[in-house]
CSV table of C-alpha atoms in Angstrom, one decimal:
chain,number,residue,atom,x,y,z
A,1,MET,CA,0.0,-0.1,0.0
A,2,HIS,CA,1.1,3.4,-0.9
A,3,ARG,CA,1.0,6.1,1.7
A,4,THR,CA,0.0,9.6,0.5
A,5,LYS,CA,3.2,11.8,0.6
A,6,ILE,CA,2.5,15.1,2.2
A,7,LYS,CA,4.8,17.7,1.2
A,8,VAL,CA,5.5,20.1,3.9
A,9,ALA,CA,4.7,23.1,1.7
A,10,GLU,CA,5.7,25.8,4.2
A,11,ASP,CA,9.3,26.5,2.9
A,12,ALA,CA,8.2,25.8,-0.7
A,13,LEU,CA,5.6,28.3,-0.7
A,14,ASP,CA,8.2,31.0,0.3
A,15,ALA,CA,9.1,32.1,-3.3
A,16,ASN,CA,12.0,34.2,-1.8
A,17,GLN,CA,13.5,31.1,0.0
A,18,THR,CA,13.0,29.0,-3.1
A,19,ILE,CA,14.9,31.5,-5.4
A,20,ALA,CA,17.4,31.9,-2.7
A,21,ARG,CA,18.2,28.3,-2.8
A,22,ALA,CA,18.6,28.5,-6.5
A,23,ASN,CA,21.0,31.3,-6.1
A,24,ARG,CA,23.1,29.3,-3.6
A,25,ASP,CA,23.3,26.2,-6.1
A,26,ASP,CA,24.7,28.7,-8.8
A,27,PHE,CA,27.2,30.1,-6.1
A,28,ASP,CA,28.1,26.4,-4.7
A,29,ARG,CA,28.6,25.2,-8.2
A,30,GLU,CA,31.2,27.7,-8.7
A,31,GLY,CA,32.7,27.7,-5.4
A,32,VAL,CA,31.9,31.4,-4.6
A,33,ARG,CA,31.4,32.3,-1.0
A,34,VAL,CA,28.9,35.0,-0.5
A,35,VAL,CA,28.5,38.0,2.0
A,36,ASN,CA,25.5,40.1,2.3
A,37,LEU,CA,26.3,43.2,3.7
A,38,MET,CA,23.7,45.7,5.4
A,39,SER,CA,23.6,48.8,7.4
A,40,ALA,CA,21.9,52.3,7.6
A,41,PRO,CA,22.5,54.8,5.0
A,42,GLY,CA,25.7,56.4,5.5
A,43,ALA,CA,27.4,53.9,7.8
A,44,GLY,CA,30.1,53.3,5.7
A,45,LYS,CA,29.5,50.0,3.5
A,46,THR,CA,31.2,51.3,0.2
A,47,THR,CA,34.0,53.0,2.2
A,48,LEU,CA,34.9,50.0,4.2
A,49,LEU,CA,35.0,47.9,0.8
A,50,GLU,CA,37.0,50.5,-0.7
A,51,ALA,CA,39.4,50.2,2.1
A,52,SER,CA,39.5,46.4,2.4
A,53,LEU,CA,38.8,44.6,-1.0
A,54,SER,CA,41.9,45.8,-2.8
A,55,ASP,CA,44.2,43.7,-0.9
A,56,LEU,CA,42.6,40.2,-0.3
A,57,GLY,CA,45.7,38.4,-1.3
A,58,ASP,CA,44.6,35.1,-3.6
A,59,VAL,CA,41.0,35.9,-3.0
A,60,ARG,CA,39.4,36.9,-6.0
A,61,VAL,CA,36.4,39.2,-5.3
A,62,GLY,CA,33.3,40.7,-6.9
A,63,VAL,CA,30.7,43.1,-5.8
A,64,LEU,CA,27.0,43.5,-6.4
A,65,GLU,CA,25.8,46.9,-5.8
A,66,GLY,CA,22.3,47.4,-4.5
A,67,ASP,CA,20.8,51.1,-4.6
A,68,VAL,CA,17.5,52.2,-5.4
A,69,GLN,CA,18.9,54.1,-8.2
A,70,GLY,CA,22.2,55.3,-9.3
A,71,SER,CA,25.6,53.8,-9.7
A,72,MET,CA,27.8,56.0,-7.5
A,73,ASP,CA,28.8,53.1,-5.3
A,74,ALA,CA,29.4,50.8,-7.8
A,75,ASP,CA,31.7,53.5,-9.8
A,76,ARG,CA,33.7,53.8,-6.6
A,77,ILE,CA,34.2,49.9,-6.6
A,78,ALA,CA,35.1,49.9,-10.2
A,79,GLY,CA,37.8,52.4,-9.7
A,80,LEU,CA,39.5,49.6,-7.7
A,81,HIS,CA,39.5,47.4,-10.7
A,82,ILE,CA,37.3,44.9,-9.0
A,83,PRO,CA,34.3,43.4,-11.1
A,84,VAL,CA,31.2,44.9,-9.9
A,85,VAL,CA,27.4,44.7,-11.0
A,86,GLN,CA,24.8,47.7,-10.3
A,87,LEU,CA,21.4,46.4,-9.2
A,88,ASN,CA,19.0,49.0,-8.9
A,89,THR,CA,15.5,48.5,-7.4
A,90,HIS,CA,14.1,51.8,-8.9
A,91,ASN,CA,13.6,50.2,-12.4
A,92,GLY,CA,11.8,47.0,-12.4
A,93,PHE,CA,11.4,46.2,-8.7
A,94,GLY,CA,9.2,49.2,-7.6
A,95,GLY,CA,11.9,51.1,-5.9
A,96,GLU,CA,12.1,48.5,-3.1
A,97,CYS,CA,14.0,49.4,0.2
A,98,HIS,CA,16.0,46.2,0.2
A,99,LEU,CA,17.3,43.4,-1.9
A,100,ASP,CA,15.5,40.0,-2.3
A,101,ALA,CA,16.6,36.8,-3.6
A,102,ASN,CA,14.7,37.3,-7.0
A,103,MET,CA,16.8,40.8,-7.7
A,104,VAL,CA,20.0,39.1,-6.9
A,105,ARG,CA,19.1,36.2,-9.4
A,106,SER,CA,18.5,38.8,-12.1
A,107,ALA,CA,21.9,40.0,-11.6
A,108,ILE,CA,23.7,36.8,-11.7
A,109,PRO,CA,23.9,36.4,-15.5
A,110,ASP,CA,25.9,39.5,-15.1
A,111,LEU,CA,28.5,38.1,-12.9
A,112,ASP,CA,31.2,35.8,-14.1
A,113,LEU,CA,31.2,33.5,-11.1
A,114,SER,CA,33.9,31.5,-12.5
A,115,ALA,CA,36.3,34.3,-12.1
A,116,ILE,CA,35.9,35.3,-8.4
A,117,ASP,CA,35.9,33.1,-5.3
A,118,LEU,CA,34.1,35.8,-2.9
A,119,LEU,CA,30.9,37.9,-3.8
A,120,VAL,CA,30.1,40.8,-1.5
A,121,ILE,CA,26.7,42.0,-1.9
A,122,GLU,CA,26.2,45.5,-0.7
A,123,ASN,CA,22.5,45.8,0.1
A,124,ILE,CA,20.5,49.0,0.3
A,125,GLY,CA,21.0,51.3,3.3
A,126,ASN,CA,18.2,50.2,5.4
A,127,LEU,CA,18.2,48.9,9.0
A,128,VAL,CA,14.8,47.1,8.5
A,129,CYS,CA,13.7,45.1,5.5
A,130,PRO,CA,17.0,43.8,4.2
A,131,ALA,CA,17.1,41.6,7.2
A,132,GLU,CA,14.1,39.9,6.2
A,133,PHE,CA,15.2,38.5,3.0
A,134,ARG,CA,17.9,35.9,2.3
A,135,VAL,CA,19.4,36.2,-1.1
A,136,GLY,CA,21.6,33.0,-1.1
A,137,GLU,CA,24.5,34.2,0.9
A,138,ASP,CA,26.8,32.4,2.9
A,139,VAL,CA,26.7,35.0,6.0
A,140,ARG,CA,25.4,38.3,6.7
A,141,ALA,CA,27.4,41.2,8.1
A,142,MET,CA,26.3,44.7,9.1
A,143,ILE,CA,27.9,48.1,9.9
A,144,THR,CA,26.9,50.2,12.6
A,145,SER,CA,28.6,53.6,13.0
A,146,VAL,CA,29.2,55.4,16.4
A,147,THR,CA,27.5,58.6,14.9
A,148,GLU,CA,24.2,56.5,14.9
A,149,GLY,CA,23.8,56.1,18.8
A,150,GLU,CA,24.2,53.1,21.1
A,151,ASP,CA,20.5,52.3,21.1
A,152,LYS,CA,20.1,51.0,17.5
A,153,PRO,CA,20.6,47.3,18.3
A,154,LEU,CA,17.4,47.6,20.6
A,155,LYS,CA,15.4,49.6,18.1
A,156,TYR,CA,16.3,47.3,15.0
A,157,PRO,CA,17.0,44.0,16.8
A,158,LEU,CA,16.0,41.9,13.7
A,159,MET,CA,18.9,43.5,12.0
A,160,PHE,CA,21.4,42.9,14.5
A,161,ARG,CA,20.1,39.3,15.1
A,162,ALA,CA,20.3,38.3,11.5
A,163,CYS,CA,24.1,39.0,11.1
A,164,GLU,CA,27.0,36.8,12.1
A,165,LEU,CA,29.3,39.8,12.2
A,166,VAL,CA,28.8,43.5,13.4
A,167,VAL,CA,31.2,45.9,12.3
A,168,VAL,CA,31.4,49.0,14.5
A,169,ASN,CA,32.7,51.8,12.1
A,170,LYS,CA,33.8,55.3,12.4
A,171,VAL,CA,35.8,54.8,15.8
A,172,ASP,CA,38.0,57.6,14.6
A,173,LEU,CA,35.4,59.9,15.6
A,174,LEU,CA,34.8,58.5,19.4
A,175,PRO,CA,36.8,61.5,20.8
A,176,HIS,CA,34.4,63.8,19.3
A,177,LEU,CA,31.2,62.1,20.5
A,178,ASP,CA,29.2,61.0,23.6
A,179,PHE,CA,29.2,57.6,22.7
A,180,ASP,CA,29.7,54.7,25.0
A,181,VAL,CA,31.4,51.7,23.0
A,182,ASP,CA,30.7,49.3,25.8
A,183,ARG,CA,27.1,50.1,26.0
A,184,LEU,CA,26.7,49.5,22.4
A,185,LEU,CA,28.4,46.1,22.5
A,186,ALA,CA,26.3,45.3,25.4
A,187,ASN,CA,23.3,46.0,23.5
A,188,ILE,CA,24.4,43.8,20.5
A,189,GLU,CA,25.0,40.9,23.0
A,190,THR,CA,21.6,41.5,24.5
A,191,VAL,CA,19.9,41.0,20.9
A,192,ASN,CA,22.4,38.7,19.4
A,193,PRO,CA,24.5,36.7,22.2
A,194,GLY,CA,27.9,35.7,21.0
A,195,ALA,CA,27.8,37.7,17.7
A,196,GLN,CA,31.3,38.5,16.4
A,197,THR,CA,32.0,42.3,16.7
A,198,MET,CA,34.8,44.3,15.2
A,199,LEU,CA,35.6,48.0,15.8
A,200,VAL,CA,37.0,49.8,12.8
A,201,SER,CA,37.6,53.1,11.1
A,202,ALA,CA,37.5,52.8,7.4
A,203,LYS,CA,38.8,56.2,7.1
A,204,THR,CA,41.9,55.8,9.3
A,205,GLY,CA,42.3,52.1,8.6
A,206,GLU,CA,42.2,51.0,12.1
A,207,GLY,CA,40.6,47.4,12.4
A,208,VAL,CA,40.4,47.0,8.6
A,209,ALA,CA,42.9,44.3,8.4
A,210,GLU,CA,40.7,42.3,10.9
A,211,PHE,CA,37.7,42.8,8.5
A,212,ARG,CA,40.0,41.9,5.6
A,213,ASP,CA,40.9,38.5,7.4
A,214,TRP,CA,37.4,37.8,8.1
A,215,LEU,CA,36.4,38.3,4.4
A,216,SER,CA,39.2,36.2,3.4
A,217,GLY,CA,38.0,33.5,5.8
A,218,VAL,CA,34.5,33.4,4.9
A,219,PRO,CA,33.3,29.7,5.3
A,220,SER,CA,31.3,28.2,2.5
A,221,ARG,CA,27.9,26.9,4.0
A,222,ALA,CA,27.5,24.7,0.9
A,223,GLY,CA,24.4,22.8,1.1
A,224,ALA,CA,23.0,24.5,4.1
A,225,VAL,CA,19.8,26.2,3.8
A,226,ALA,CA,20.0,29.2,1.9
C,1,MET,CA,-31.0,64.3,-20.3
C,2,HIS,CA,-28.6,63.1,-17.6
C,3,ARG,CA,-25.1,62.5,-18.1
C,4,THR,CA,-23.4,59.4,-16.7
C,5,LYS,CA,-21.3,60.7,-14.1
C,6,ILE,CA,-17.7,59.3,-14.3
C,7,LYS,CA,-15.9,59.3,-11.1
C,8,VAL,CA,-12.1,59.4,-11.5
C,9,ALA,CA,-11.4,56.6,-9.3
C,10,GLU,CA,-7.5,56.9,-9.4
C,11,ASP,CA,-7.1,58.7,-5.9
C,12,ALA,CA,-10.1,57.1,-4.4
C,13,LEU,CA,-8.8,53.6,-4.9
C,14,ASP,CA,-5.5,54.5,-3.1
C,15,ALA,CA,-6.5,53.6,0.3
C,16,ASN,CA,-3.5,55.3,1.9
C,17,GLN,CA,-4.5,58.5,0.4
C,18,THR,CA,-8.2,58.0,1.4
C,19,ILE,CA,-7.2,57.6,5.2
C,20,ALA,CA,-4.7,60.3,5.2
C,21,ARG,CA,-7.5,62.6,4.0
C,22,ALA,CA,-9.5,61.3,7.0
C,23,ASN,CA,-6.7,61.9,9.4
C,24,ARG,CA,-6.4,65.5,7.8
C,25,ASP,CA,-9.8,66.1,8.5
C,26,ASP,CA,-9.4,65.1,12.3
C,27,PHE,CA,-6.3,67.1,12.8
C,28,ASP,CA,-8.1,70.2,10.6
C,29,ARG,CA,-11.3,69.9,12.9
C,30,GLU,CA,-9.2,70.5,16.1
C,31,GLY,CA,-6.9,73.1,14.6
C,32,VAL,CA,-3.7,70.9,14.8
C,33,ARG,CA,-0.9,71.3,12.5
C,34,VAL,CA,1.2,68.2,11.5
C,35,VAL,CA,4.8,67.6,10.7
C,36,ASN,CA,6.1,64.3,9.3
C,37,LEU,CA,9.7,64.1,10.5
C,38,MET,CA,11.9,61.6,8.6
C,39,SER,CA,15.7,60.4,8.3
C,40,ALA,CA,17.9,57.6,8.5
C,41,PRO,CA,18.5,55.7,11.5
C,42,GLY,CA,20.6,57.9,14.1
C,43,ALA,CA,20.5,61.0,12.1
C,44,GLY,CA,19.2,62.8,15.1
C,45,LYS,CA,15.4,63.1,15.1
C,46,THR,CA,14.8,62.4,18.6
C,47,THR,CA,17.7,64.5,19.9
C,48,LEU,CA,16.6,67.4,17.9
C,49,LEU,CA,13.1,67.2,19.3
C,50,GLU,CA,14.3,67.0,22.7
C,51,ALA,CA,16.5,70.0,22.0
C,52,SER,CA,13.5,72.0,20.5
C,53,LEU,CA,10.3,71.2,21.7
C,54,SER,CA,10.5,72.2,25.4
C,55,ASP,CA,10.6,76.0,24.3
C,56,LEU,CA,8.1,76.5,21.7
C,57,GLY,CA,6.4,79.3,23.6
C,58,ASP,CA,2.6,79.5,23.3
C,59,VAL,CA,2.4,76.3,20.6
C,60,ARG,CA,1.4,73.3,22.6
C,61,VAL,CA,3.1,70.4,21.0
C,62,GLY,CA,2.6,66.7,20.9
C,63,VAL,CA,4.7,63.9,19.6
C,64,LEU,CA,3.7,60.5,17.8
C,65,GLU,CA,6.7,58.2,18.0
C,66,GLY,CA,6.9,55.8,15.1
C,67,ASP,CA,9.3,52.6,15.7
C,68,VAL,CA,9.3,49.1,14.8
C,69,GLN,CA,9.4,48.2,18.5
C,70,GLY,CA,10.4,49.5,21.8
C,71,SER,CA,9.4,52.8,23.3
C,72,MET,CA,12.9,54.3,24.0
C,73,ASP,CA,12.5,57.6,22.0
C,74,ALA,CA,9.1,58.0,23.5
C,75,ASP,CA,10.3,57.7,26.8
C,76,ARG,CA,12.9,60.4,26.1
C,77,ILE,CA,10.1,62.8,24.9
C,78,ALA,CA,7.9,61.9,27.6
C,79,GLY,CA,10.7,63.2,30.0
C,80,LEU,CA,10.2,66.4,28.7
C,81,HIS,CA,6.6,66.3,30.0
C,82,ILE,CA,5.3,66.5,26.4
C,83,PRO,CA,2.4,64.4,25.3
C,84,VAL,CA,3.7,61.4,23.5
C,85,VAL,CA,2.0,58.3,22.0
C,86,GLN,CA,4.1,55.2,20.8
C,87,LEU,CA,3.4,53.6,17.6
C,88,ASN,CA,4.9,50.2,16.9
C,89,THR,CA,4.8,48.6,13.6
C,90,HIS,CA,6.2,45.3,15.2
C,91,ASN,CA,2.7,44.3,16.6
C,92,GLY,CA,-0.2,44.4,14.2
C,93,PHE,CA,1.7,46.1,11.4
C,94,GLY,CA,4.0,43.4,10.1
C,95,GLY,CA,7.3,45.1,11.5
C,96,GLU,CA,6.7,47.8,8.6
C,97,CYS,CA,9.8,50.0,7.9
C,98,HIS,CA,7.7,53.1,7.8
C,99,LEU,CA,4.5,54.7,8.9
C,100,ASP,CA,1.5,55.0,6.6
C,101,ALA,CA,-2.0,56.7,7.2
C,102,ASN,CA,-3.8,53.7,8.6
C,103,MET,CA,-1.1,53.3,11.3
C,104,VAL,CA,-1.4,57.0,12.0
C,105,ARG,CA,-5.1,56.6,12.4
C,106,SER,CA,-4.8,53.7,14.8
C,107,ALA,CA,-3.1,56.2,17.0
C,108,ILE,CA,-5.3,59.2,16.7
C,109,PRO,CA,-7.8,58.1,19.6
C,110,ASP,CA,-4.8,58.1,22.0
C,111,LEU,CA,-3.9,61.4,21.1
C,112,ASP,CA,-5.9,64.6,22.7
C,113,LEU,CA,-5.9,66.8,19.7
C,114,SER,CA,-8.0,69.6,21.4
C,115,ALA,CA,-4.9,69.9,23.6
C,116,ILE,CA,-2.2,70.3,21.1
C,117,ASP,CA,-1.6,72.9,18.5
C,118,LEU,CA,1.3,71.1,16.6
C,119,LEU,CA,1.9,67.3,16.2
C,120,VAL,CA,5.4,66.1,15.3
C,121,ILE,CA,5.2,62.6,13.8
C,122,GLU,CA,8.5,61.1,14.1
C,123,ASN,CA,8.6,58.4,11.5
C,124,ILE,CA,10.7,55.3,11.6
C,125,GLY,CA,14.5,55.6,10.6
C,126,ASN,CA,14.5,54.8,6.8
C,127,LEU,CA,15.4,56.9,3.8
C,128,VAL,CA,13.3,55.1,1.4
C,129,CYS,CA,9.7,54.1,2.0
C,130,PRO,CA,8.5,56.6,4.6
C,131,ALA,CA,8.7,59.1,1.6
C,132,GLU,CA,6.1,57.1,-0.2
C,133,PHE,CA,3.2,57.5,2.3
C,134,ARG,CA,1.4,60.6,3.2
C,135,VAL,CA,-0.1,60.1,6.8
C,136,GLY,CA,-2.2,63.4,6.7
C,137,GLU,CA,0.5,65.9,7.5
C,138,ASP,CA,0.9,69.6,6.7
C,139,VAL,CA,4.5,69.4,5.8
C,140,ARG,CA,7.4,66.9,5.5
C,141,ALA,CA,10.6,67.6,7.1
C,142,MET,CA,13.9,65.4,6.9
C,143,ILE,CA,17.1,65.2,8.9
C,144,THR,CA,20.3,64.3,7.1
C,145,SER,CA,23.5,64.3,9.1
C,146,VAL,CA,27.0,65.2,7.9
C,147,THR,CA,28.2,61.9,9.1
C,148,GLU,CA,26.1,60.2,6.3
C,149,GLY,CA,28.0,61.7,3.3
C,150,GLU,CA,27.3,64.3,0.7
C,151,ASP,CA,25.9,61.6,-1.8
C,152,LYS,CA,22.6,60.9,0.0
C,153,PRO,CA,20.4,63.3,-1.9
C,154,LEU,CA,21.4,61.6,-5.2
C,155,LYS,CA,21.0,58.1,-3.7
C,156,TYR,CA,17.7,58.7,-2.0
C,157,PRO,CA,16.2,61.5,-4.2
C,158,LEU,CA,12.4,60.5,-3.5
C,159,MET,CA,13.0,61.2,0.2
C,160,PHE,CA,14.9,64.4,-0.3
C,161,ARG,CA,12.2,65.6,-2.8
C,162,ALA,CA,9.2,64.8,-0.7
C,163,CYS,CA,10.3,67.0,1.9
C,164,GLU,CA,9.8,71.1,2.4
C,165,LEU,CA,12.6,71.3,4.9
C,166,VAL,CA,16.0,69.5,5.2
C,167,VAL,CA,17.7,69.8,8.2
C,168,VAL,CA,21.6,69.2,8.0
C,169,ASN,CA,22.3,67.9,11.6
C,170,LYS,CA,25.6,67.1,13.5
C,171,VAL,CA,27.5,70.1,12.0
C,172,ASP,CA,29.5,70.3,15.4
C,173,LEU,CA,31.4,67.2,13.8
C,174,LEU,CA,32.5,69.1,10.4
C,175,PRO,CA,35.9,69.9,11.8
C,176,HIS,CA,36.6,66.1,12.1
C,177,LEU,CA,35.1,64.9,8.9
C,178,ASP,CA,36.1,65.1,5.1
C,179,PHE,CA,32.6,66.6,4.3
C,180,ASP,CA,31.9,69.5,2.0
C,181,VAL,CA,28.6,71.2,3.1
C,182,ASP,CA,28.2,73.0,-0.2
C,183,ARG,CA,28.3,69.8,-2.2
C,184,LEU,CA,25.6,68.4,0.0
C,185,LEU,CA,23.5,71.6,-0.4
C,186,ALA,CA,24.1,71.5,-4.2
C,187,ASN,CA,23.0,67.7,-4.3
C,188,ILE,CA,19.9,68.7,-2.3
C,189,GLU,CA,19.1,71.4,-4.7
C,190,THR,CA,19.7,69.1,-7.8
C,191,VAL,CA,17.1,66.7,-6.6
C,192,ASN,CA,14.7,69.3,-5.0
C,193,PRO,CA,15.1,72.8,-6.1
C,194,GLY,CA,14.2,75.7,-3.7
C,195,ALA,CA,14.1,73.1,-0.6
C,196,GLN,CA,14.5,75.0,2.4
C,197,THR,CA,17.8,73.9,4.3
C,198,MET,CA,19.1,74.4,7.7
C,199,LEU,CA,22.4,73.6,9.6
C,200,VAL,CA,22.0,72.5,13.1
C,201,SER,CA,23.8,70.7,15.8
C,202,ALA,CA,21.3,69.3,18.1
C,203,LYS,CA,24.1,68.4,20.5
C,204,THR,CA,25.6,72.2,20.9
C,205,GLY,CA,22.5,73.9,20.1
C,206,GLU,CA,23.7,75.5,17.0
C,207,GLY,CA,20.7,76.3,14.6
C,208,VAL,CA,18.1,74.9,16.9
C,209,ALA,CA,16.6,78.3,17.4
C,210,GLU,CA,15.9,78.5,13.7
C,211,PHE,CA,14.3,74.7,13.7
C,212,ARG,CA,12.1,76.0,16.6
C,213,ASP,CA,11.1,79.2,14.8
C,214,TRP,CA,10.5,76.9,11.8
C,215,LEU,CA,8.2,74.4,14.0
C,216,SER,CA,6.2,77.2,15.5
C,217,GLY,CA,5.4,78.7,12.0
C,218,VAL,CA,4.2,75.5,10.2
C,219,PRO,CA,1.4,76.7,8.2
C,220,SER,CA,-1.8,74.8,8.0
C,221,ARG,CA,-2.8,73.5,4.7
C,222,ALA,CA,-6.3,73.1,5.8
C,223,GLY,CA,-8.4,71.9,3.1
C,224,ALA,CA,-5.2,71.0,0.8
C,225,VAL,CA,-4.7,67.4,-0.5
C,226,ALA,CA,-3.6,65.2,2.3
């Protein structure tokens, strides 16, 4: 006697999850590890990438730039002679405030995956919605800058919780701010116990080597859930 | 002979617009002028309100605090003995990254409109979606901080275009930044010609009096399109 097979449809019905898995399959096939990098607008994603990507040793890196519109950040990355693809949500994706798996999928044909080992996806500057959409990445990292206030992990917990790494940027400005780094780190620990943190200044270079090492060592989660 | 009346349904079909008009009707009935205040996370909305709202002369002010979750900002405003209502999108509104007219409407019963002349709605920290939703306000204002970079008007033009006033905050940090104020102002002018701008430091108080004057003088657009 055959039993009826009951497919648990929950995951399958989530189109974003389905497409994220397809992206992962493509990345895995080419041995490309993928970082989804997120932050509020102006926290310093592009500046940190400029400071770190040009010296990754043997690791061949590519960048997917997410923006509502324009290509200012992609142009900056291209200036480093790093392959970069601009993905705008303004045209075709309703000006969305985040990247999702389908948008990333639309850009994959423009990426030569065989020519890179590491893909950094620079998400749209936003502390809310990007955390809700897996895009097929291995790891998620975020930047919070010390000019944004120590309270941000408590106000945007989903974002801080979603990320394996929280980079604390603009530490060169600490002498000029009323900012308690320990309080920020405690707030991060509250919402995401055990999260890795890193104090950096993309401007002065402080801590950038540590971020570079982290990028070089991003583990592949091949086969893991996208 | 009767002609068929053809209702132009475009506006009527936009539920947000419909509800924003209803909010406007309520605000107008009580003679309350309304500011929708927006910015990226950490640009200093709450700090600027703390610095400016306690000394508005005859103007009785109230605040509607929008956050994904928590009431940290509302607690700060309440400390000034100003009536404040917390509106969270986490419960009941799907953790949305912006306020819309319906969310604001849900909070109106908690606001004693007869006891205030001016309502400041502090939107959720986000440079994308809040600009897309009228909530029944008279004017929209935004804060951009000098730590966010001069490029933000070009990267988030809808937000900068939506606002009658752009407050440039954290100017006390200018000596410590590579930041060209003239370039920022030129970029604002590019996307929103004629927009009013104001240089302030909520921390040192520089320019805060000008913002306070602006708040006190917000004109009612009673009868205008919500």
